PDB file of C-alpha atoms in Angstrom:
ATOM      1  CA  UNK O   1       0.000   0.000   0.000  1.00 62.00           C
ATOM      2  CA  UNK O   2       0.635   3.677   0.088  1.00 73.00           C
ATOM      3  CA  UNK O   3       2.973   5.069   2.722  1.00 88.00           C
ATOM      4  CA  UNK O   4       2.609   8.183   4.511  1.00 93.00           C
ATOM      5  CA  UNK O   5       4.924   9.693   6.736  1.00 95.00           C
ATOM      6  CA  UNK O   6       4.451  12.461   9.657  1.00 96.00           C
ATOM      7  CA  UNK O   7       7.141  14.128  11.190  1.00 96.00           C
ATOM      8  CA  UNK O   8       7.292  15.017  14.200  1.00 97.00           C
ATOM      9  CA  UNK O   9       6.416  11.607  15.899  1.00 96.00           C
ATOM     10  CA  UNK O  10       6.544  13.362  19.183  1.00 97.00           C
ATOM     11  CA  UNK O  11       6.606  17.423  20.057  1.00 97.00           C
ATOM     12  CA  UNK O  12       6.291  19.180  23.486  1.00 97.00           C
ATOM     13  CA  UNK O  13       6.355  22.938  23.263  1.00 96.00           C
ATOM     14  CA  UNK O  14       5.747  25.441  25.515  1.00 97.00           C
ATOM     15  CA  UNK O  15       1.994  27.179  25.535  1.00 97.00           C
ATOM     16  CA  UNK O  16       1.352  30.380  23.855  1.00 97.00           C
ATOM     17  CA  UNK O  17       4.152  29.075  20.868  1.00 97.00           C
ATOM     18  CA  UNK O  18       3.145  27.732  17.735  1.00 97.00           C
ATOM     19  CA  UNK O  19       4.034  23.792  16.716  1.00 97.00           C
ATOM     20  CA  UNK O  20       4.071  22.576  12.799  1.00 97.00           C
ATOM     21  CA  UNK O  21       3.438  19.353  11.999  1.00 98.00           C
ATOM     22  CA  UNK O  22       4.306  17.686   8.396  1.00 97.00           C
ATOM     23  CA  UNK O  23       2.612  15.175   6.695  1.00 96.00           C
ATOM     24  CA  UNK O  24       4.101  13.914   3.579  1.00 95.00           C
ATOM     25  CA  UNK O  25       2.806  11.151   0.876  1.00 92.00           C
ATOM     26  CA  UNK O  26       6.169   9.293  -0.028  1.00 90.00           C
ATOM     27  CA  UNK O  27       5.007   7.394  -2.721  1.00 85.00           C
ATOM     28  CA  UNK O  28       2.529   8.798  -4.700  1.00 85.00           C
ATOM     29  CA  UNK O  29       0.566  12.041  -5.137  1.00 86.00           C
ATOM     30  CA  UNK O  30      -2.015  13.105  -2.798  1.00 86.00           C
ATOM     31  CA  UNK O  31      -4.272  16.168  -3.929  1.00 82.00           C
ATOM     32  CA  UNK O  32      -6.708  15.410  -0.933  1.00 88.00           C
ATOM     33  CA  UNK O  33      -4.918  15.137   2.511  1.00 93.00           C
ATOM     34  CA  UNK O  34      -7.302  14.950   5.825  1.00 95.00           C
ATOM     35  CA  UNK O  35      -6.245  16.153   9.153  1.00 97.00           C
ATOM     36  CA  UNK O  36      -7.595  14.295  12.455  1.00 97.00           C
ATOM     37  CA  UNK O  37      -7.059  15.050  16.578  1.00 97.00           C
ATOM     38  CA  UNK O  38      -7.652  12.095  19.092  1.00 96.00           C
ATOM     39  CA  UNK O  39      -7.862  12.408  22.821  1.00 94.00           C
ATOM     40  CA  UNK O  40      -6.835   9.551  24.715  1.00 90.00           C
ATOM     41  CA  UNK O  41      -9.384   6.806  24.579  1.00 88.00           C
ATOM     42  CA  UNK O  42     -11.408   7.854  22.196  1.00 92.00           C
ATOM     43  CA  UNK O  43     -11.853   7.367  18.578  1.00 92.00           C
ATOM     44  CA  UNK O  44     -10.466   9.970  15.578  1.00 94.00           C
ATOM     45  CA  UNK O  45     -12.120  13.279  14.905  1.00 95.00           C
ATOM     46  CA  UNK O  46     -11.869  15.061  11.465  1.00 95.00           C
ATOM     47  CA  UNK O  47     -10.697  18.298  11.860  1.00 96.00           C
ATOM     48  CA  UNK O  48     -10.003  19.048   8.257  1.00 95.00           C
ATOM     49  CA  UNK O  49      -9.827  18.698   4.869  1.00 93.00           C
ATOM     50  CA  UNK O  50      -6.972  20.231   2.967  1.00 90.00           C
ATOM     51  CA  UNK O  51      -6.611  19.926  -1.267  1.00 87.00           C
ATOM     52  CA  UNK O  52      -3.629  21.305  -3.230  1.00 83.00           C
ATOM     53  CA  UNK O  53      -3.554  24.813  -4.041  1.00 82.00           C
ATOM     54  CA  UNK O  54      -6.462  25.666  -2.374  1.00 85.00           C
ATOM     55  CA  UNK O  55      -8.094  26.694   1.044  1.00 88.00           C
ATOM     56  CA  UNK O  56      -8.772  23.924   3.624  1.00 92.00           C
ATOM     57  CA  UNK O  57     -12.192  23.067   4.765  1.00 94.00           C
ATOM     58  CA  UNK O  58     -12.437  22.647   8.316  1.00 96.00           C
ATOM     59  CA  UNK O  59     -15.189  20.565  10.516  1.00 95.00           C
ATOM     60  CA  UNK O  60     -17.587  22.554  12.497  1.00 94.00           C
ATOM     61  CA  UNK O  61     -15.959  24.178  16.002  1.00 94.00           C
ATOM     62  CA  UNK O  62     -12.346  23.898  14.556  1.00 95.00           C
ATOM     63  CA  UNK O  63     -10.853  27.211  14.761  1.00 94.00           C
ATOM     64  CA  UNK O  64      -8.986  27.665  11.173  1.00 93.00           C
ATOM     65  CA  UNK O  65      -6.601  30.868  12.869  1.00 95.00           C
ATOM     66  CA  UNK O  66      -5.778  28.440  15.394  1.00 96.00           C
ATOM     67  CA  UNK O  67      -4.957  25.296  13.108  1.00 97.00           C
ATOM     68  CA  UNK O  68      -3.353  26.527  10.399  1.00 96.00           C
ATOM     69  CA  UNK O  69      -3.559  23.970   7.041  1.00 95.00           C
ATOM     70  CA  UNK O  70      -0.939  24.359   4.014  1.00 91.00           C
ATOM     71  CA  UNK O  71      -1.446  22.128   1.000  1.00 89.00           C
ATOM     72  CA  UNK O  72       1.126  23.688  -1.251  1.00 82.00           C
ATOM     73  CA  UNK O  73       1.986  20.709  -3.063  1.00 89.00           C
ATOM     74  CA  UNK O  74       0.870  16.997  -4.046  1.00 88.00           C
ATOM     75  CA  UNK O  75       2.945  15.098  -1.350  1.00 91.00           C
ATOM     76  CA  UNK O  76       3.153  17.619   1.520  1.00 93.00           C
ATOM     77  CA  UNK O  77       0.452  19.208   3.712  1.00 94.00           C
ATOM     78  CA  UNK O  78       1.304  20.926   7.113  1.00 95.00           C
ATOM     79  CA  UNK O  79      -0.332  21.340  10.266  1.00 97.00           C
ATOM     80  CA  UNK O  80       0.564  24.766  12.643  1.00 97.00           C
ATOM     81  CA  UNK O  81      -0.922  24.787  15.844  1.00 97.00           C
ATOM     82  CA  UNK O  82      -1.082  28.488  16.734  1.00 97.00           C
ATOM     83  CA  UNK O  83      -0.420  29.930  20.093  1.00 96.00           C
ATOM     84  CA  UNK O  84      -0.863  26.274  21.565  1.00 97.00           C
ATOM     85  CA  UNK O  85      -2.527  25.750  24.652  1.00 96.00           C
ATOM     86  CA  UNK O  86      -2.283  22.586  27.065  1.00 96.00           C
ATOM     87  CA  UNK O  87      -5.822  21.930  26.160  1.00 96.00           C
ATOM     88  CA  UNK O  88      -4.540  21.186  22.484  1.00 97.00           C
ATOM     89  CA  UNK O  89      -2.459  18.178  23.670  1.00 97.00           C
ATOM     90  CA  UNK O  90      -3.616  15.328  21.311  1.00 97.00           C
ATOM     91  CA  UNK O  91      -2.364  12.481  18.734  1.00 97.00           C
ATOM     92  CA  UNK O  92      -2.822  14.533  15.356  1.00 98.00           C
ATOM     93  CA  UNK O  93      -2.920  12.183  12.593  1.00 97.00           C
ATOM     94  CA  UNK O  94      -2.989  12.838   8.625  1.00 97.00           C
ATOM     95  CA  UNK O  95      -4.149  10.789   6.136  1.00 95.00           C
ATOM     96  CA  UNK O  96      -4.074  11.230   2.037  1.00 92.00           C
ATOM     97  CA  UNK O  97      -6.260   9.886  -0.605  1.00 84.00           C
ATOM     98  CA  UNK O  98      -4.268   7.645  -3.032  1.00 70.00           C
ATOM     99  CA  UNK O  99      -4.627   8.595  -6.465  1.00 67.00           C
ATOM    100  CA  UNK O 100      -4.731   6.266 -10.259  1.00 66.00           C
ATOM    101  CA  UNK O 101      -5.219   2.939  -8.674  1.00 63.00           C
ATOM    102  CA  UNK O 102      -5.484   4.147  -5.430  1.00 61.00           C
ATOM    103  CA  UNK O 103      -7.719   6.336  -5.040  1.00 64.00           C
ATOM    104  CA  UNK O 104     -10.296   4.546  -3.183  1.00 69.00           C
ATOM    105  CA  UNK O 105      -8.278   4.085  -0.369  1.00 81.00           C
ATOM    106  CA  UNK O 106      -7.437   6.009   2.174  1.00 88.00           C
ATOM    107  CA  UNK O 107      -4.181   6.083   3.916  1.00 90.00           C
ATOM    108  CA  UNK O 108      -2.488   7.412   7.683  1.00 94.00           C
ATOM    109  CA  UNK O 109       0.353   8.618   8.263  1.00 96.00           C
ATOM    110  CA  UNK O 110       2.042   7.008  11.622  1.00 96.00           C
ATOM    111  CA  UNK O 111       0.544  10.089  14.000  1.00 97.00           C
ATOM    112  CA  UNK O 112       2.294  13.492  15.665  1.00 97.00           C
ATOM    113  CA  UNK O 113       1.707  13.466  19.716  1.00 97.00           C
ATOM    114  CA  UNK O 114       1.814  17.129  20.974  1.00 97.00           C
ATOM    115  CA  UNK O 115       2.190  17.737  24.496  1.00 97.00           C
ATOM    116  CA  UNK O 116       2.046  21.582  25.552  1.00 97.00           C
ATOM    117  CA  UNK O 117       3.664  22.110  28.721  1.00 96.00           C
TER     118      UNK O 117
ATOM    119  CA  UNK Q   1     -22.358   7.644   4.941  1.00 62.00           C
ATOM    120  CA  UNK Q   2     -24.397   5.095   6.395  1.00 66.00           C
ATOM    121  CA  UNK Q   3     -23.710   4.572  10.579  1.00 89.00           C
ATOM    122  CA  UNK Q   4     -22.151   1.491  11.420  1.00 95.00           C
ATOM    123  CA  UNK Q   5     -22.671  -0.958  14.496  1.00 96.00           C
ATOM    124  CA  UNK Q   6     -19.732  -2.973  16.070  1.00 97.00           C
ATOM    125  CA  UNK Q   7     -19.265  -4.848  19.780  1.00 97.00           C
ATOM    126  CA  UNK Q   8     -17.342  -2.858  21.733  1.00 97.00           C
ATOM    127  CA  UNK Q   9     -14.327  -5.425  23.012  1.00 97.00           C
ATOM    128  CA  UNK Q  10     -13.950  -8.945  21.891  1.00 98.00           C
ATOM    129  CA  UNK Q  11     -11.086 -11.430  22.937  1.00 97.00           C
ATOM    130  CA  UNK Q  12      -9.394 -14.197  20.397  1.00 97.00           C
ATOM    131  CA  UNK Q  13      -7.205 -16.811  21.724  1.00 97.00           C
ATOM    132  CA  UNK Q  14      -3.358 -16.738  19.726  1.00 97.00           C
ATOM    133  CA  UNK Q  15      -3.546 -19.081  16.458  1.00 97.00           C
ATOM    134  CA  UNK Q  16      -7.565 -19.152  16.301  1.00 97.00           C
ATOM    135  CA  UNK Q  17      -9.116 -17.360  13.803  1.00 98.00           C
ATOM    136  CA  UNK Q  18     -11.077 -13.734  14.956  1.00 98.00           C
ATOM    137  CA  UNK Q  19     -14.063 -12.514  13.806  1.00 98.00           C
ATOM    138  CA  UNK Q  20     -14.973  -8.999  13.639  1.00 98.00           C
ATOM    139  CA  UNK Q  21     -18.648  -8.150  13.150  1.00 98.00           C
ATOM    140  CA  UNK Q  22     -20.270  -4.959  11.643  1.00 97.00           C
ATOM    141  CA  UNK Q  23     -23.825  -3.782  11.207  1.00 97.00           C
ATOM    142  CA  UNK Q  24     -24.260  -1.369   8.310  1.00 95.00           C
ATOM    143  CA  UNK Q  25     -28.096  -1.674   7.675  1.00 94.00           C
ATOM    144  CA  UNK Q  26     -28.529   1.556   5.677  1.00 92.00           C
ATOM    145  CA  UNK Q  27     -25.881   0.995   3.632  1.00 93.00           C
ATOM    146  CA  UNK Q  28     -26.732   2.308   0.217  1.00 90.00           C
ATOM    147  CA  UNK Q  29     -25.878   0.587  -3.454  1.00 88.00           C
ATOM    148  CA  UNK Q  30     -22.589   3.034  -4.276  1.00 88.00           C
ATOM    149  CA  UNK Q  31     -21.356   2.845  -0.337  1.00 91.00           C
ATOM    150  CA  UNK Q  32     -18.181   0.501   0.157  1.00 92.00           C
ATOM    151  CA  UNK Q  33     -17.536  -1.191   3.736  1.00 95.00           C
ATOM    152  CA  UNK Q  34     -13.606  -0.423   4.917  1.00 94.00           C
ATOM    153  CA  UNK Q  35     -12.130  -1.374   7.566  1.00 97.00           C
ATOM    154  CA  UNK Q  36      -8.505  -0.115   9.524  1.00 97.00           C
ATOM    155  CA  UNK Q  37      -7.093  -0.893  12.599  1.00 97.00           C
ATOM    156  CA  UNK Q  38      -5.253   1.487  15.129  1.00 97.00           C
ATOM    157  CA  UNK Q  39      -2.403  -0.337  17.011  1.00 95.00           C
ATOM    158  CA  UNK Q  40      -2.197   1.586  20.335  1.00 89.00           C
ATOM    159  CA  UNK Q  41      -0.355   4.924  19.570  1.00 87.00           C
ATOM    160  CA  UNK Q  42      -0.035   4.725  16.309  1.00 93.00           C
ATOM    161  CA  UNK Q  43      -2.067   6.032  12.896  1.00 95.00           C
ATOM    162  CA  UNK Q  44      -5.180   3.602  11.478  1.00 95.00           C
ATOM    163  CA  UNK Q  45      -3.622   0.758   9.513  1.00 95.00           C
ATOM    164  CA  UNK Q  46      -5.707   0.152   5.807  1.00 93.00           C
ATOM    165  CA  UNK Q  47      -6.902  -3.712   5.974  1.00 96.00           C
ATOM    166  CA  UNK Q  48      -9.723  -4.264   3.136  1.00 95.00           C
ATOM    167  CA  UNK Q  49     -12.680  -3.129   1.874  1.00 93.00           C
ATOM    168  CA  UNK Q  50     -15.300  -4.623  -0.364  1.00 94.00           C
ATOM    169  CA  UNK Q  51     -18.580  -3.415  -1.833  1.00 94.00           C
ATOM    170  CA  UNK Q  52     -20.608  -6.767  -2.878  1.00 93.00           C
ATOM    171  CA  UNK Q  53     -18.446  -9.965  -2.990  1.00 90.00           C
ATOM    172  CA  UNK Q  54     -16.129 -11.479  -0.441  1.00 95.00           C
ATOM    173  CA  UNK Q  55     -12.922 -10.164  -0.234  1.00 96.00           C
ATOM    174  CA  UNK Q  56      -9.392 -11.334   0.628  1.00 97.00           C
ATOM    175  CA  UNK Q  57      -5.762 -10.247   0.812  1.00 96.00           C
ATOM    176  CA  UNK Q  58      -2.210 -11.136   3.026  1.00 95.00           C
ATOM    177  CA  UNK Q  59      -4.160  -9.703   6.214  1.00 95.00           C
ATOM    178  CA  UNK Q  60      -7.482 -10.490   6.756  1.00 98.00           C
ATOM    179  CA  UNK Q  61     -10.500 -11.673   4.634  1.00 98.00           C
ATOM    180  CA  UNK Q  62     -14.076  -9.446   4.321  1.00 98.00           C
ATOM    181  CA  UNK Q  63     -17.448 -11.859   4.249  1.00 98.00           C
ATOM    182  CA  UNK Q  64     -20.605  -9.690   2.949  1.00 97.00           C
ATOM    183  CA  UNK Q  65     -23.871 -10.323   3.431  1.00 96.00           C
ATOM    184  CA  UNK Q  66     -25.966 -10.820   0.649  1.00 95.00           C
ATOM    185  CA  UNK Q  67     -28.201  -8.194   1.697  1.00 95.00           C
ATOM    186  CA  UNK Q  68     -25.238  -5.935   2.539  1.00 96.00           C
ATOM    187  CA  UNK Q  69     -26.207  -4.223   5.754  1.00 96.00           C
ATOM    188  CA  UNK Q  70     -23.683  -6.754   7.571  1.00 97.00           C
ATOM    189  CA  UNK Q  71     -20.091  -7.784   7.101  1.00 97.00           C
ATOM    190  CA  UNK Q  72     -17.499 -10.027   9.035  1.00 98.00           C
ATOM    191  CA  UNK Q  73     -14.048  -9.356   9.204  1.00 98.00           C
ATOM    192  CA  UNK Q  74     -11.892 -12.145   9.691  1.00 98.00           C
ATOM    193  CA  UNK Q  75      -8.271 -12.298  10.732  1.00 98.00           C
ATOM    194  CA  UNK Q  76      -7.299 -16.143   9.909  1.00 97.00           C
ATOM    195  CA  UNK Q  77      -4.886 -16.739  12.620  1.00 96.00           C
ATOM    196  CA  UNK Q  78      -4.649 -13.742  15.012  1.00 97.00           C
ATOM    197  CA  UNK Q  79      -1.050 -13.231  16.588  1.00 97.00           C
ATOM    198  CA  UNK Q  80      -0.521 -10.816  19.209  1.00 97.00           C
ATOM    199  CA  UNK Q  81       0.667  -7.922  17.487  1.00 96.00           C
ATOM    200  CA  UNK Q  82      -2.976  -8.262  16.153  1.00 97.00           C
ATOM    201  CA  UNK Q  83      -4.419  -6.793  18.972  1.00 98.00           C
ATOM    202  CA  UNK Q  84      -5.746  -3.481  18.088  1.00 98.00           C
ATOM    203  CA  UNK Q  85      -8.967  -1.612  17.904  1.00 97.00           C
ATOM    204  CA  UNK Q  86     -10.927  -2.643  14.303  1.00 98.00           C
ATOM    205  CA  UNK Q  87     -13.058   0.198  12.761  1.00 97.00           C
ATOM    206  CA  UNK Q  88     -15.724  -0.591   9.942  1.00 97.00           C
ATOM    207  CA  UNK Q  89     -16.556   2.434   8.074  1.00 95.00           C
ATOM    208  CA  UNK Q  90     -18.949   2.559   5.196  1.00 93.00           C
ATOM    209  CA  UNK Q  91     -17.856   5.104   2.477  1.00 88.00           C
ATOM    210  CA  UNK Q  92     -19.289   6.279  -0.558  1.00 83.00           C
ATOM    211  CA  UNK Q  93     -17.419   5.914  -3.761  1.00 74.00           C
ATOM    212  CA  UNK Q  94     -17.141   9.393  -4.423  1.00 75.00           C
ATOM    213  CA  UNK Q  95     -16.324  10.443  -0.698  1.00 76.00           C
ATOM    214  CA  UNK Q  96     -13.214  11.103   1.170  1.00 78.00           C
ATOM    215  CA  UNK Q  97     -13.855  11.473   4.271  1.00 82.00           C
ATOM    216  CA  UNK Q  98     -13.538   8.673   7.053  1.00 89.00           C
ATOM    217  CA  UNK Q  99     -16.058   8.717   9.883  1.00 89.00           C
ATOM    218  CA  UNK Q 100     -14.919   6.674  13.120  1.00 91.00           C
ATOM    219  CA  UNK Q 101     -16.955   5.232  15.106  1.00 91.00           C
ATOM    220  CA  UNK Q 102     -15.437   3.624  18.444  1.00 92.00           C
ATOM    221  CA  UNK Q 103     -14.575   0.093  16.790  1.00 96.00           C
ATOM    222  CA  UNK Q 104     -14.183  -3.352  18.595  1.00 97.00           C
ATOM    223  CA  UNK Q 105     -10.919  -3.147  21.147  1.00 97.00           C
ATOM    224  CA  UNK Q 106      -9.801  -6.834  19.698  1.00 98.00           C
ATOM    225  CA  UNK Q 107      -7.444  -8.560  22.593  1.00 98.00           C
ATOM    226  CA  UNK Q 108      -5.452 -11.492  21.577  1.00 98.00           C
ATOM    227  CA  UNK Q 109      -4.758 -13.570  24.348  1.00 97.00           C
ATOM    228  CA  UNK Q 110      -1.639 -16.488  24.207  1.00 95.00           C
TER     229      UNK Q 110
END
């Protein structure tokens, strides 16, 4: 399958500074990319949805100033937490739709844990 | 998408064959059935999906019902490094988005 990589694995930075997050399709081109948050013990909430060249659409009550998405080419999209807060400490995990062959499938990258001290 | 229906925790004993049940009874005719795993701390792992007919690769095989509001996926001899939580997810053809529900918290046991 398709392999998608996210780097950092592991951040902590301190509140009120900003964190990126990079999400990069290795293997193929990816003009859809998908950005989720998941707090411990629960299940994987979409946050948004981020296509190449353009604007990202966000899911309701995500604050696009605060989560900044960059799609500015077909195998990397970026994440910037703004002015982090401890309350944004989460596994944020990308995904990208595969494209030709794959492009039913969706694919994750391996997850970013953010801890904001 | 159609909302999909699956135990919350189910156990396997090492070597025996698991099988992971799903409810998807509004599943419409262009909607797929998916399903990924999440290995504690770690991003959703891709498995299979199928739309009509029975479906099998390296990791697991995908039994649909005729009817298609249920499926069965089934790991053929579950190790430990299977243990994981197992999300079905019904997706439209022409839609990108993933919707998790809470899956089934599979625990192989040796």
């Amino acid at each position: 399958g398709a392999v998608v990589s996210q780097h950092p694995s592991r951040v902590i930075c301190k509140s009120g500074t900003s964190v990126k997050i990079e999400c990069r399709s290795l293997d193929f081109q990816a003009t859809t990319m998908f950005w989720y948050r998941q707090f411990p013990k629960q299940s994987l909430m979409l946050m948004a949805t981020s296509n190449e060249g353009s604007k990202a659409t966000y899911e309701q009550g995500v604050e696009k100033d605060k989560f900044l998405i960059n799609h500015a080419s077909l195998t990397l999209s970026t994440l910037t937490v703004t002015s982090a807060h401890p309350e944004d400490s989460s596994f944020y995990i990308c995904s990208a739709r595969g494209a030709g062959a794959l492009g039913n499938t969706i694919y994750f990258g391996e997850g970013s844990w953010l801890t904001v001290v | 998408d159609a909302k999909t229906t699956q135990p919350p925790s189910m156990d396997c004993a090492e070597g025996r064959a698991a099988n992971l049940p799903c409810n998807h009874s509004t599943i419409s005719g262009n909607e797929y059935v998916y399903w990924y795993r999440q290995i504690h701390s770690q991003g959703p792992q891709y498995i299979i999906h199928g739309l009509k007919n029975n479906e099998t690769n390296e990791m697991a095989s995908l039994i649909i019902t005729e009817d298609r509001k249920s499926s069965t996926l089934i790991l053929p001899h579950a190790t430990l490094r299977d243990t994981a939580v197992y999300y079905c997810i019904v997706k439209g053809a022409g839609s990108y988005q993933l919707t998790f529900g809470k899956g089934t918290k599979l625990s192989v046991i040796p």
